[in-house]
Amino acid sequence: MTLKRAAAITGIGEMKPTRSPDGKSTLGIWTDVARHAVLDAGLSIADIDGLLIGQPITEQAQMWPSILGEYLGVHPRYGNVVDLGGASAAGMVWRAAAAIESGLANAVLCVTGEASDVETFYAPRARRSAQQLPYREFEVPYGPMGVNSGYALIAARHMYEYGTTSRQLAKIAVDQRTNACANPDALFYGKPLTVDDVLASPLVVDPLHLLEIVRPCTGGAALVVVSPQLARESSNPPVWLLGAGESSRGMMLSQMDSITTSPITEAAPKAFAMAGVSHKDIDLISVYDCYTITVLVTLEDAGFCAKGKGGPFVEEHDFTWQGDMPLNTHGGQLSFGQPGLAGGMSHLTEAVRQLQHRASERQVADCEVAFVNGNGGIMSEQVSLVLGIE
Amino acid sequence: MSDIITRYAKPLPEPSAVSAPFWEGLNAGELRLQRCATCSRYVFYPRSVCPHCLSDRLEWQTASGRGRLYSYTIVRRAMNPAFAADVPYVFAIVELKEGPRVTTNLINCAPEYARVDMPVKAAYDSVTSEIALLKFEPE
Ligand SMILES: [Zn+2]
């Protein structure tokens, strides 16, 4: 594969440099140059499906592609911060080309810029934060409970639209706990749970109970992705990436068309189509579970059941490692624990273990194809993967 | 009365040049929204370009202040200690009659009486001399 002639630069936008911000914000500058570049290229904002951003030096925030995408009305299927210092802009060009070559995006907007002057650039970084970010201005003053309250809003709305019940949501936590009880590494190993236990745990953010909410902890995870040649030389059975799809939307629930439907509806079909497999081919579902509602919405939006039918679907299926539909066999983050970003990676390490048939006592029989989903923000960033062995 | 008791300790918005008319409106007891002169859709939160069509022709209009509770949660544990005295309180999204949704609190209503889709109207909560927050109460 080559990137030669895979992509071209067709539009630019540039701000005349000034010595000081003069009231401009970094986000405002990005918006201005981005708008000019899109117009210069003769495109509409709807044509833009990729977003690469250079990590600003004097602004501290996470999820810049979501922040800028939301502001501009870009709906990225490919988004990243590129953090290569002075080489970042050059780095963006090939990343964009690679994304285009591989079919993940058609038009990638690459953005850099910063509202700073000599003083702010060299000032201590600690106190300085991007106060003018929209969620700080329009959400934080109303007292959200971290992201807990966001997922609670999704759950409450899902119950209103589809009649989903707390009992149905609780069953997800219970099945995953059963799995954790077959995983000595899980934080809640040896502590089985019933639906009544979940419902009897305190409400934290209605309708979510304490035992429906992930438990932060300390830990870590890593994995190595290798070329086909190295894979063939490996002593472990290679776990092939068969399909991938990515889709994201903004940071704030108030900005989303629907809070009960996630961009998994775009990410998952792409992953399935690339892999050439259907849902019935999936032997293991390993999906992000910061809350019970996350799993239910993921099952619906990934197409394992019809939209709105997640509640009955949960009741009809056994998600334990011995069940008809093994899901989060390591216990999920709800029962395994959430060691920061390694919580998300736990769904991958478990899928690899199961596909390589080294999941010991909780091994899923004949496990050959897995569906993995990663979720960021409040169901805004979504990456779906299909993994398989030969 | 002690200054420590009366000082507002919760996070406050810092209005920008773009959002200032919105916050000024709330101070005056009025909900102002941007409307795009190109595609005619209402926009919230305030922006320098329309997120629907990228037009920069956004004009301020006075909105009805009416809407419905799109979703809500009852926060029973405060993450920020400044909200500790308020729990349980309702953190919510309201869908305005004009279309956009806003993050807010439902006030003047016992939390257990909150219902998705209930009609609500704007309540302007002057938390400091400069800032009024946009909250909602039962219609
Ligand atoms: Zn417009």
Short mmCIF file of C-alpha atoms and ligand atoms in Angstrom, two decimals:
data_model
loop_
_atom_site.label_atom_id
_atom_site.label_comp_id
_atom_site.label_asym_id
_atom_site.label_seq_id
_atom_site.Cartn_x
_atom_site.Cartn_y
_atom_site.Cartn_z
CA MET A 1 0.00 0.00 0.00
CA THR A 2 1.19 3.50 -0.78
CA LEU A 3 0.03 7.01 0.03
CA LYS A 4 1.36 8.33 -3.25
CA ARG A 5 -1.40 10.36 -4.83
CA ALA A 6 -3.75 9.29 -2.15
CA ALA A 7 -4.75 12.84 -1.26
CA ALA A 8 -4.12 16.52 -2.08
CA ILE A 9 -4.40 19.85 -0.30
CA THR A 10 -7.14 21.95 -1.89
CA GLY A 11 -7.88 24.82 0.51
CA ILE A 12 -6.15 26.93 3.12
CA GLY A 13 -7.05 29.48 5.76
CA GLU A 14 -4.55 31.50 7.74
CA MET A 15 -4.74 34.21 10.37
CA LYS A 16 -2.35 37.09 10.21
CA PRO A 17 -0.13 36.74 13.28
CA THR A 18 -0.56 39.25 16.10
CA ARG A 19 1.58 39.84 19.19
CA SER A 20 -1.22 39.18 21.65
CA PRO A 21 -4.66 37.50 21.62
CA ASP A 22 -6.56 40.84 21.55
CA GLY A 23 -9.63 39.15 22.99
CA LYS A 24 -9.44 36.12 20.71
CA SER A 25 -9.64 32.59 22.11
CA THR A 26 -7.86 29.57 20.71
CA LEU A 27 -11.20 28.01 19.83
CA GLY A 28 -12.26 31.20 18.09
CA ILE A 29 -9.07 31.26 16.03
CA TRP A 30 -9.50 27.65 15.01
CA THR A 31 -13.08 28.37 13.96
CA ASP A 32 -12.01 31.30 11.83
CA VAL A 33 -9.18 29.57 9.98
CA ALA A 34 -11.21 26.39 9.60
CA ARG A 35 -14.10 28.27 8.06
CA HIS A 36 -11.81 29.96 5.59
CA ALA A 37 -10.10 26.73 4.60
CA VAL A 38 -13.40 24.94 4.01
CA LEU A 39 -14.70 27.80 1.89
CA ASP A 40 -11.34 28.09 0.08
CA ALA A 41 -11.60 24.43 -0.86
CA GLY A 42 -15.08 25.00 -2.25
CA LEU A 43 -16.61 22.60 0.23
CA SER A 44 -19.57 22.81 2.57
CA ILE A 45 -19.15 21.95 6.22
CA ALA A 46 -21.11 18.74 5.64
CA ASP A 47 -18.32 17.51 3.35
CA ILE A 48 -15.84 17.49 6.20
CA ASP A 49 -15.70 14.09 7.87
CA GLY A 50 -12.26 14.13 9.45
CA LEU A 51 -10.76 16.47 12.02
CA LEU A 52 -7.11 16.66 13.03
CA ILE A 53 -6.11 19.20 15.66
CA GLY A 54 -2.73 20.23 16.99
CA GLN A 55 -2.67 20.08 20.79
CA PRO A 56 -2.47 23.69 21.95
CA ILE A 57 0.30 24.51 24.37
CA THR A 58 -1.46 27.02 26.57
CA GLU A 59 -4.94 25.49 26.67
CA GLN A 60 -5.67 22.40 28.71
CA ALA A 61 -8.63 20.28 27.68
CA GLN A 62 -9.45 16.81 26.51
CA MET A 63 -11.37 15.75 23.42
CA TRP A 64 -10.48 18.69 21.24
CA PRO A 65 -11.96 17.10 18.09
CA SER A 66 -15.33 16.88 19.86
CA ILE A 67 -15.09 20.44 21.12
CA LEU A 68 -14.18 21.94 17.75
CA GLY A 69 -16.42 19.58 15.79
CA GLU A 70 -19.40 20.55 17.89
CA TYR A 71 -18.63 24.24 17.55
CA LEU A 72 -18.25 24.10 13.77
CA GLY A 73 -20.99 21.60 13.06
CA VAL A 74 -18.51 19.01 11.81
CA HIS A 75 -19.52 15.40 12.34
CA PRO A 76 -16.20 13.55 12.25
CA ARG A 77 -15.82 9.90 11.35
CA TYR A 78 -12.13 10.35 12.05
CA GLY A 79 -10.75 12.64 14.72
CA ASN A 80 -7.47 13.08 16.53
CA VAL A 81 -5.21 15.44 18.34
CA VAL A 82 -1.81 15.31 16.72
CA ASP A 83 0.90 16.02 19.26
CA LEU A 84 4.23 16.17 17.48
CA GLY A 85 5.35 19.67 18.48
CA GLY A 86 6.65 21.60 15.51
CA ALA A 87 6.18 18.62 13.21
CA SER A 88 2.47 18.39 13.95
CA ALA A 89 1.15 20.08 10.82
CA ALA A 90 3.27 17.91 8.52
CA GLY A 91 2.22 14.91 10.52
CA MET A 92 -1.40 15.80 9.97
CA VAL A 93 -1.09 15.76 6.21
CA TRP A 94 -0.02 12.12 5.98
CA ARG A 95 -2.42 11.06 8.67
CA ALA A 96 -5.18 12.63 6.66
CA ALA A 97 -3.97 10.90 3.53
CA ALA A 98 -3.77 7.58 5.31
CA ALA A 99 -7.29 7.97 6.60
CA ILE A 100 -8.50 8.83 3.13
CA GLU A 101 -6.62 5.96 1.53
CA SER A 102 -8.17 3.53 3.99
CA GLY A 103 -11.68 4.80 3.47
CA LEU A 104 -12.24 6.25 6.93
CA ALA A 105 -12.69 9.77 5.67
CA ASN A 106 -13.03 11.78 2.48
CA ALA A 107 -12.17 15.30 3.56
CA VAL A 108 -10.01 15.89 6.62
CA LEU A 109 -9.85 19.35 8.17
CA CYS A 110 -6.45 19.95 9.82
CA VAL A 111 -6.40 22.80 12.34
CA THR A 112 -3.69 24.53 14.38
CA GLY A 113 -3.47 27.82 16.26
CA GLU A 114 -3.23 29.36 19.66
CA ALA A 115 -4.33 32.52 21.49
CA SER A 116 -1.20 33.33 23.42
CA ASP A 117 1.48 35.94 23.88
CA VAL A 118 4.92 35.85 25.43
CA GLU A 119 3.51 36.15 28.94
CA THR A 120 0.87 33.47 28.71
CA PHE A 121 3.13 31.17 26.73
CA TYR A 122 5.74 31.11 29.46
CA ALA A 123 3.39 31.43 32.43
CA PRO A 124 2.98 28.52 34.83
CA ARG A 125 0.44 26.11 33.32
CA ALA A 126 -1.42 24.99 36.43
CA ARG A 127 -4.18 27.55 36.94
CA ARG A 128 -4.72 28.41 33.31
CA SER A 129 -7.61 26.59 31.72
CA ALA A 130 -9.80 27.24 28.76
CA GLN A 131 -12.55 28.99 30.69
CA GLN A 132 -14.47 29.87 27.60
CA LEU A 133 -15.12 26.31 26.50
CA PRO A 134 -18.85 25.94 25.91
CA TYR A 135 -19.42 23.21 28.48
CA ARG A 136 -17.74 25.30 31.16
CA GLU A 137 -19.93 28.24 30.31
CA PHE A 138 -23.26 26.52 29.66
CA GLU A 139 -23.22 23.27 31.66
CA VAL A 140 -20.86 23.36 34.64
CA PRO A 141 -22.68 26.24 36.41
CA TYR A 142 -25.72 23.96 36.74
CA GLY A 143 -23.90 21.33 38.78
CA PRO A 144 -23.42 18.18 36.69
CA MET A 145 -22.09 15.24 38.71
CA GLY A 146 -19.15 14.60 36.40
CA VAL A 147 -20.39 12.42 33.55
CA ASN A 148 -22.63 10.44 35.91
CA SER A 149 -25.43 12.94 35.45
CA GLY A 150 -25.08 12.77 31.67
CA TYR A 151 -25.56 9.02 31.55
CA ALA A 152 -28.46 9.41 33.98
CA LEU A 153 -30.11 11.81 31.53
CA ILE A 154 -29.69 9.18 28.80
CA ALA A 155 -31.19 6.49 31.02
CA ALA A 156 -34.14 8.65 32.06
CA ARG A 157 -34.91 9.59 28.48
CA HIS A 158 -34.54 5.97 27.32
CA MET A 159 -37.05 4.91 29.97
CA TYR A 160 -39.44 7.62 28.78
CA GLU A 161 -39.12 6.80 25.08
CA TYR A 162 -38.97 3.02 25.23
CA GLY A 163 -40.25 1.90 28.63
CA THR A 164 -36.90 0.52 29.72
CA THR A 165 -36.84 -0.41 33.42
CA SER A 166 -34.26 -0.27 36.20
CA ARG A 167 -34.71 -4.02 36.64
CA GLN A 168 -33.62 -4.59 33.03
CA LEU A 169 -30.59 -2.35 33.45
CA ALA A 170 -29.66 -4.06 36.72
CA LYS A 171 -29.59 -7.45 34.99
CA ILE A 172 -26.62 -6.26 32.91
CA ALA A 173 -24.63 -5.53 36.06
CA VAL A 174 -25.63 -8.91 37.50
CA ASP A 175 -24.56 -10.99 34.47
CA GLN A 176 -21.27 -9.13 34.29
CA ARG A 177 -20.70 -9.78 37.99
CA THR A 178 -21.24 -13.47 37.36
CA ASN A 179 -18.47 -13.21 34.77
CA ALA A 180 -16.23 -11.38 37.22
CA CYS A 181 -16.71 -14.23 39.64
CA ALA A 182 -14.93 -16.42 37.06
CA ASN A 183 -12.11 -13.86 36.75
CA PRO A 184 -9.73 -13.79 39.73
CA ASP A 185 -8.27 -10.52 38.43
CA ALA A 186 -11.56 -8.65 38.75
CA LEU A 187 -11.98 -6.04 41.47
CA PHE A 188 -15.27 -7.65 42.51
CA TYR A 189 -14.19 -11.29 42.18
CA GLY A 190 -15.97 -13.51 44.66
CA LYS A 191 -18.82 -11.08 45.24
CA PRO A 192 -21.90 -12.30 43.38
CA LEU A 193 -24.80 -9.93 42.89
CA THR A 194 -28.56 -10.12 42.38
CA VAL A 195 -30.92 -7.74 40.62
CA ASP A 196 -32.42 -6.89 44.00
CA ASP A 197 -28.96 -6.03 45.33
CA VAL A 198 -28.48 -3.54 42.49
CA LEU A 199 -31.91 -1.98 43.00
CA ALA A 200 -31.34 -1.78 46.75
CA SER A 201 -28.06 0.12 46.29
CA PRO A 202 -28.43 3.89 46.77
CA LEU A 203 -29.64 6.06 43.93
CA VAL A 204 -26.78 8.37 43.04
CA VAL A 205 -28.14 10.15 39.98
CA ASP A 206 -31.69 8.96 39.29
CA PRO A 207 -32.41 6.54 37.74
CA LEU A 208 -28.90 5.12 38.16
CA HIS A 209 -28.01 3.20 41.32
CA LEU A 210 -24.55 2.94 42.84
CA LEU A 211 -24.04 -0.58 41.45
CA GLU A 212 -24.81 0.60 37.91
CA ILE A 213 -21.89 3.03 38.00
CA VAL A 214 -18.29 2.13 37.25
CA ARG A 215 -15.70 2.07 40.01
CA PRO A 216 -12.46 3.96 39.30
CA CYS A 217 -9.32 2.14 40.40
CA THR A 218 -5.60 1.82 39.71
CA GLY A 219 -4.26 -0.44 36.95
CA GLY A 220 -2.98 -0.50 33.39
CA ALA A 221 -3.07 -2.36 30.09
CA ALA A 222 -1.17 -2.45 26.81
CA LEU A 223 -1.27 -4.32 23.56
CA VAL A 224 0.90 -4.61 20.46
CA VAL A 225 -0.43 -4.32 16.95
CA VAL A 226 1.86 -5.81 14.29
CA SER A 227 2.10 -6.20 10.54
CA PRO A 228 0.67 -9.29 8.80
CA GLN A 229 4.16 -10.66 8.38
CA LEU A 230 5.00 -10.34 12.06
CA ALA A 231 1.59 -11.71 12.89
CA ARG A 232 2.27 -14.82 10.87
CA GLU A 233 5.61 -15.25 12.65
CA SER A 234 4.00 -14.85 16.08
CA SER A 235 3.80 -17.74 18.48
CA ASN A 236 0.38 -16.52 19.63
CA PRO A 237 -2.56 -16.99 17.28
CA PRO A 238 -2.92 -13.63 15.53
CA VAL A 239 -6.06 -11.66 16.36
CA TRP A 240 -6.82 -9.89 13.13
CA LEU A 241 -8.49 -6.56 12.82
CA LEU A 242 -11.34 -7.50 10.51
CA GLY A 243 -13.33 -4.30 10.60
CA ALA A 244 -13.31 -0.84 12.11
CA GLY A 245 -15.65 2.11 12.24
CA GLU A 246 -15.49 5.41 14.06
CA SER A 247 -18.03 8.14 14.62
CA SER A 248 -18.32 10.95 17.10
CA ARG A 249 -20.51 13.88 18.01
CA GLY A 250 -20.08 16.77 20.39
CA MET A 251 -19.36 17.03 24.07
CA MET A 252 -22.70 18.20 25.40
CA LEU A 253 -25.86 16.12 25.46
CA SER A 254 -27.90 19.26 24.87
CA GLN A 255 -26.29 19.54 21.44
CA MET A 256 -27.14 16.03 20.26
CA ASP A 257 -30.12 15.28 18.01
CA SER A 258 -31.06 12.39 20.26
CA ILE A 259 -29.42 11.38 23.51
CA THR A 260 -30.80 7.85 23.41
CA THR A 261 -29.20 7.00 20.06
CA SER A 262 -25.41 7.11 19.80
CA PRO A 263 -23.01 7.35 16.85
CA ILE A 264 -22.48 3.59 17.24
CA THR A 265 -25.25 3.42 14.63
CA GLU A 266 -22.61 4.58 12.16
CA ALA A 267 -19.47 3.07 13.62
CA ALA A 268 -20.72 -0.48 14.05
CA PRO A 269 -22.22 -1.03 10.57
CA LYS A 270 -18.95 0.18 9.08
CA ALA A 271 -17.02 -2.31 11.18
CA PHE A 272 -19.38 -5.17 10.29
CA ALA A 273 -19.35 -4.32 6.59
CA MET A 274 -15.56 -4.10 6.47
CA ALA A 275 -15.28 -7.43 8.23
CA GLY A 276 -17.94 -9.06 6.09
CA VAL A 277 -19.57 -10.67 9.09
CA SER A 278 -23.03 -10.38 10.58
CA HIS A 279 -24.23 -10.29 14.16
CA LYS A 280 -24.89 -14.00 14.24
CA ASP A 281 -21.20 -14.60 13.56
CA ILE A 282 -20.20 -12.82 16.77
CA ASP A 283 -19.08 -15.18 19.52
CA LEU A 284 -18.15 -12.52 22.06
CA ILE A 285 -19.45 -9.00 22.71
CA SER A 286 -16.90 -6.89 24.59
CA VAL A 287 -18.25 -3.38 24.90
CA TYR A 288 -17.59 -0.32 27.01
CA ASP A 289 -19.68 -0.30 30.17
CA CYS A 290 -19.11 2.76 32.32
CA TYR A 291 -22.78 2.40 33.27
CA THR A 292 -25.46 -0.22 32.68
CA ILE A 293 -27.27 2.11 30.27
CA THR A 294 -24.12 2.32 28.13
CA VAL A 295 -24.30 -1.40 27.41
CA LEU A 296 -28.01 -1.34 26.64
CA VAL A 297 -27.70 1.55 24.18
CA THR A 298 -24.62 -0.08 22.63
CA LEU A 299 -26.46 -3.36 22.00
CA GLU A 300 -29.26 -1.48 20.28
CA ASP A 301 -27.12 0.86 18.24
CA ALA A 302 -24.68 -1.85 17.17
CA GLY A 303 -27.68 -3.72 15.80
CA PHE A 304 -27.81 -6.69 18.14
CA CYS A 305 -31.46 -5.81 18.69
CA ALA A 306 -33.91 -3.25 17.37
CA LYS A 307 -33.77 0.32 18.67
CA GLY A 308 -35.71 0.60 21.89
CA LYS A 309 -35.85 -3.15 22.43
CA GLY A 310 -32.73 -3.31 24.57
CA GLY A 311 -34.71 -3.85 27.75
CA PRO A 312 -36.55 -7.01 26.64
CA PHE A 313 -33.38 -8.15 24.84
CA VAL A 314 -31.42 -8.03 28.10
CA GLU A 315 -34.11 -10.12 29.78
CA GLU A 316 -34.13 -12.70 26.99
CA HIS A 317 -30.39 -13.35 26.83
CA ASP A 318 -27.77 -14.75 29.16
CA PHE A 319 -24.64 -12.58 28.98
CA THR A 320 -22.51 -14.81 31.17
CA TRP A 321 -19.52 -16.64 29.73
CA GLN A 322 -21.54 -19.83 29.56
CA GLY A 323 -24.64 -18.08 28.23
CA ASP A 324 -26.12 -17.82 24.76
CA MET A 325 -24.57 -14.35 24.24
CA PRO A 326 -21.31 -13.91 26.15
CA LEU A 327 -20.74 -10.24 26.92
CA ASN A 328 -17.92 -8.59 28.88
CA THR A 329 -16.68 -11.92 30.11
CA HIS A 330 -13.97 -10.31 32.23
CA GLY A 331 -16.71 -8.68 34.27
CA GLY A 332 -16.78 -5.48 32.30
CA GLN A 333 -15.48 -2.34 33.89
CA LEU A 334 -18.47 -2.39 36.24
CA SER A 335 -17.07 -5.48 37.95
CA PHE A 336 -13.47 -5.64 36.71
CA GLY A 337 -12.81 -1.99 37.63
CA GLN A 338 -11.99 1.11 35.63
CA PRO A 339 -8.28 1.93 35.80
CA GLY A 340 -8.52 5.09 33.75
CA LEU A 341 -8.17 4.56 30.01
CA ALA A 342 -7.05 1.01 30.68
CA GLY A 343 -10.69 0.30 31.51
CA GLY A 344 -11.49 0.76 27.85
CA MET A 345 -8.56 -1.39 26.85
CA SER A 346 -9.81 -4.16 29.12
CA HIS A 347 -12.48 -4.95 26.52
CA LEU A 348 -9.71 -5.52 23.97
CA THR A 349 -7.43 -7.56 26.21
CA GLU A 350 -10.39 -9.77 27.11
CA ALA A 351 -11.37 -10.22 23.47
CA VAL A 352 -7.79 -11.21 22.63
CA ARG A 353 -7.71 -13.68 25.52
CA GLN A 354 -10.97 -15.26 24.45
CA LEU A 355 -10.04 -15.42 20.77
CA GLN A 356 -6.67 -16.96 21.61
CA HIS A 357 -8.46 -19.42 23.86
CA ARG A 358 -6.50 -18.50 26.96
CA ALA A 359 -9.34 -17.21 29.14
CA SER A 360 -8.99 -20.20 31.49
CA GLU A 361 -12.09 -20.96 33.54
CA ARG A 362 -14.31 -18.46 31.75
CA GLN A 363 -13.30 -19.49 28.22
CA VAL A 364 -16.13 -19.09 25.72
CA ALA A 365 -16.44 -22.25 23.61
CA ASP A 366 -15.51 -21.92 19.93
CA CYS A 367 -14.76 -18.23 20.23
CA GLU A 368 -13.61 -17.02 16.79
CA VAL A 369 -15.10 -13.57 16.18
CA ALA A 370 -15.53 -10.73 18.68
CA PHE A 371 -17.26 -7.36 18.56
CA VAL A 372 -15.52 -4.66 20.59
CA ASN A 373 -16.78 -1.15 21.21
CA GLY A 374 -14.99 1.78 22.79
CA ASN A 375 -16.92 4.79 24.05
CA GLY A 376 -15.73 8.26 25.02
CA GLY A 377 -17.35 11.25 26.64
CA ILE A 378 -21.07 10.89 27.16
CA MET A 379 -21.61 8.37 24.38
CA SER A 380 -20.09 10.80 21.94
CA GLU A 381 -16.86 9.19 20.69
CA GLN A 382 -17.44 5.70 19.34
CA VAL A 383 -15.06 3.17 17.84
CA SER A 384 -16.37 -0.24 16.83
CA LEU A 385 -14.07 -3.12 15.96
CA VAL A 386 -14.55 -6.65 14.72
CA LEU A 387 -11.69 -8.96 15.66
CA GLY A 388 -11.15 -12.55 14.63
CA ILE A 389 -8.79 -15.48 14.41
CA GLU A 390 -8.18 -17.57 11.31
CA MET B 1 -24.35 38.91 57.65
CA SER B 2 -20.92 37.48 56.91
CA ASP B 3 -19.43 37.82 53.46
CA ILE B 4 -18.39 34.16 53.54
CA ILE B 5 -21.96 33.00 53.84
CA THR B 6 -23.34 35.19 51.09
CA ARG B 7 -20.56 34.75 48.54
CA TYR B 8 -21.55 32.57 45.60
CA ALA B 9 -19.05 29.67 45.57
CA LYS B 10 -20.27 27.66 42.57
CA PRO B 11 -18.68 27.81 39.12
CA LEU B 12 -19.77 30.86 37.19
CA PRO B 13 -19.88 31.35 33.43
CA GLU B 14 -17.39 33.78 31.98
CA PRO B 15 -19.27 35.48 29.16
CA SER B 16 -17.30 35.94 25.96
CA ALA B 17 -17.73 38.58 23.30
CA VAL B 18 -19.90 36.11 21.40
CA SER B 19 -22.09 35.04 24.32
CA ALA B 20 -22.40 38.39 26.11
CA PRO B 21 -25.84 39.25 24.63
CA PHE B 22 -27.20 35.97 25.97
CA TRP B 23 -26.01 36.69 29.51
CA GLU B 24 -27.08 40.32 29.33
CA GLY B 25 -30.53 39.11 28.32
CA LEU B 26 -30.79 36.82 31.32
CA ASN B 27 -29.81 39.70 33.58
CA ALA B 28 -32.69 41.64 32.08
CA GLY B 29 -35.09 38.75 32.64
CA GLU B 30 -35.19 37.78 29.00
CA LEU B 31 -34.10 34.70 27.06
CA ARG B 32 -32.25 35.67 23.89
CA LEU B 33 -31.28 33.15 21.23
CA GLN B 34 -29.29 33.48 18.06
CA ARG B 35 -31.12 32.81 14.82
CA CYS B 36 -29.37 32.13 11.54
CA ALA B 37 -30.32 34.58 8.82
CA THR B 38 -29.25 32.06 6.19
CA CYS B 39 -30.99 28.85 7.22
CA SER B 40 -33.39 30.45 9.76
CA ARG B 41 -32.70 27.91 12.48
CA TYR B 42 -32.25 28.91 16.10
CA VAL B 43 -28.82 28.30 17.64
CA PHE B 44 -27.84 27.52 21.20
CA TYR B 45 -25.23 27.81 22.73
CA PRO B 46 -24.13 31.16 21.24
CA ARG B 47 -21.60 30.78 18.45
CA SER B 48 -19.74 32.84 15.92
CA VAL B 49 -20.97 30.58 13.10
CA CYS B 50 -24.14 28.57 12.55
CA PRO B 51 -23.53 24.85 13.28
CA HIS B 52 -26.15 23.93 10.68
CA CYS B 53 -24.82 25.81 7.66
CA LEU B 54 -21.59 27.62 8.66
CA SER B 55 -23.13 31.02 7.96
CA ASP B 56 -21.82 33.84 10.11
CA ARG B 57 -25.09 35.77 9.83
CA LEU B 58 -26.42 35.09 13.30
CA GLU B 59 -28.95 37.52 14.76
CA TRP B 60 -30.19 37.83 18.33
CA GLN B 61 -33.88 37.33 18.97
CA THR B 62 -36.02 37.20 22.08
CA ALA B 63 -37.32 33.70 22.71
CA SER B 64 -40.51 32.55 24.41
CA GLY B 65 -38.84 31.03 27.47
CA ARG B 66 -41.23 28.10 27.13
CA GLY B 67 -40.25 24.49 26.68
CA ARG B 68 -40.48 20.91 27.88
CA LEU B 69 -38.30 18.82 30.14
CA TYR B 70 -36.38 16.65 27.64
CA SER B 71 -34.67 14.63 30.36
CA TYR B 72 -33.64 15.05 33.97
CA THR B 73 -31.78 13.42 36.80
CA ILE B 74 -31.87 13.96 40.53
CA VAL B 75 -28.31 14.54 41.73
CA ARG B 76 -28.07 13.01 45.20
CA ARG B 77 -24.33 13.39 45.76
CA ALA B 78 -22.43 16.52 44.87
CA MET B 79 -19.14 16.09 43.05
CA ASN B 80 -18.29 19.76 43.51
CA PRO B 81 -18.55 20.57 47.26
CA ALA B 82 -20.10 23.92 46.38
CA PHE B 83 -23.29 22.04 45.45
CA ALA B 84 -23.33 19.87 48.57
CA ALA B 85 -25.95 21.95 50.35
CA ASP B 86 -28.28 21.68 47.32
CA VAL B 87 -28.65 17.90 47.04
CA PRO B 88 -30.97 16.46 46.00
CA TYR B 89 -31.41 18.81 43.06
CA VAL B 90 -32.62 18.39 39.49
CA PHE B 91 -30.05 18.63 36.67
CA ALA B 92 -31.87 18.66 33.38
CA ILE B 93 -32.08 19.33 29.67
CA VAL B 94 -34.96 21.48 28.45
CA GLU B 95 -36.08 21.55 24.84
CA LEU B 96 -37.08 25.09 24.02
CA LYS B 97 -40.18 25.82 21.94
CA GLU B 98 -37.81 27.34 19.37
CA GLY B 99 -35.96 24.04 18.97
CA PRO B 100 -32.59 24.16 20.74
CA ARG B 101 -31.99 22.29 23.98
CA VAL B 102 -30.30 23.78 27.02
CA THR B 103 -28.68 22.31 30.11
CA THR B 104 -30.30 23.66 33.24
CA ASN B 105 -31.81 23.05 36.67
CA LEU B 106 -35.47 22.54 37.40
CA ILE B 107 -36.34 24.76 40.38
CA ASN B 108 -39.42 25.63 42.41
CA CYS B 109 -40.41 21.98 42.09
CA ALA B 110 -39.82 19.08 44.48
CA PRO B 111 -37.45 16.68 42.64
CA GLU B 112 -39.90 13.78 42.88
CA TYR B 113 -42.47 15.76 40.88
CA ALA B 114 -40.18 16.12 37.87
CA ARG B 115 -41.38 14.25 34.78
CA VAL B 116 -39.89 13.92 31.32
CA ASP B 117 -41.90 16.04 28.86
CA MET B 118 -43.49 18.27 31.53
CA PRO B 119 -44.04 21.85 30.34
CA VAL B 120 -41.66 24.36 31.89
CA LYS B 121 -40.91 28.05 31.71
CA ALA B 122 -37.76 30.06 32.18
CA ALA B 123 -36.78 31.32 35.63
CA TYR B 124 -33.93 33.80 35.83
CA ASP B 125 -31.78 33.10 38.86
CA SER B 126 -29.59 36.11 39.67
CA VAL B 127 -26.79 34.33 41.50
CA THR B 128 -24.51 37.39 41.51
CA SER B 129 -24.95 41.02 40.56
CA GLU B 130 -23.47 40.24 37.13
CA ILE B 131 -24.77 36.78 36.36
CA ALA B 132 -28.25 35.31 36.13
CA LEU B 133 -28.43 31.60 35.32
CA LEU B 134 -31.13 30.22 33.02
CA LYS B 135 -33.20 27.84 35.10
CA PHE B 136 -36.69 26.48 34.59
CA GLU B 137 -39.78 25.92 36.73
CA PRO B 138 -43.05 24.10 36.13
CA GLU B 139 -45.29 25.93 33.68
ZN ZN C 1 -27.58 28.43 9.42
#
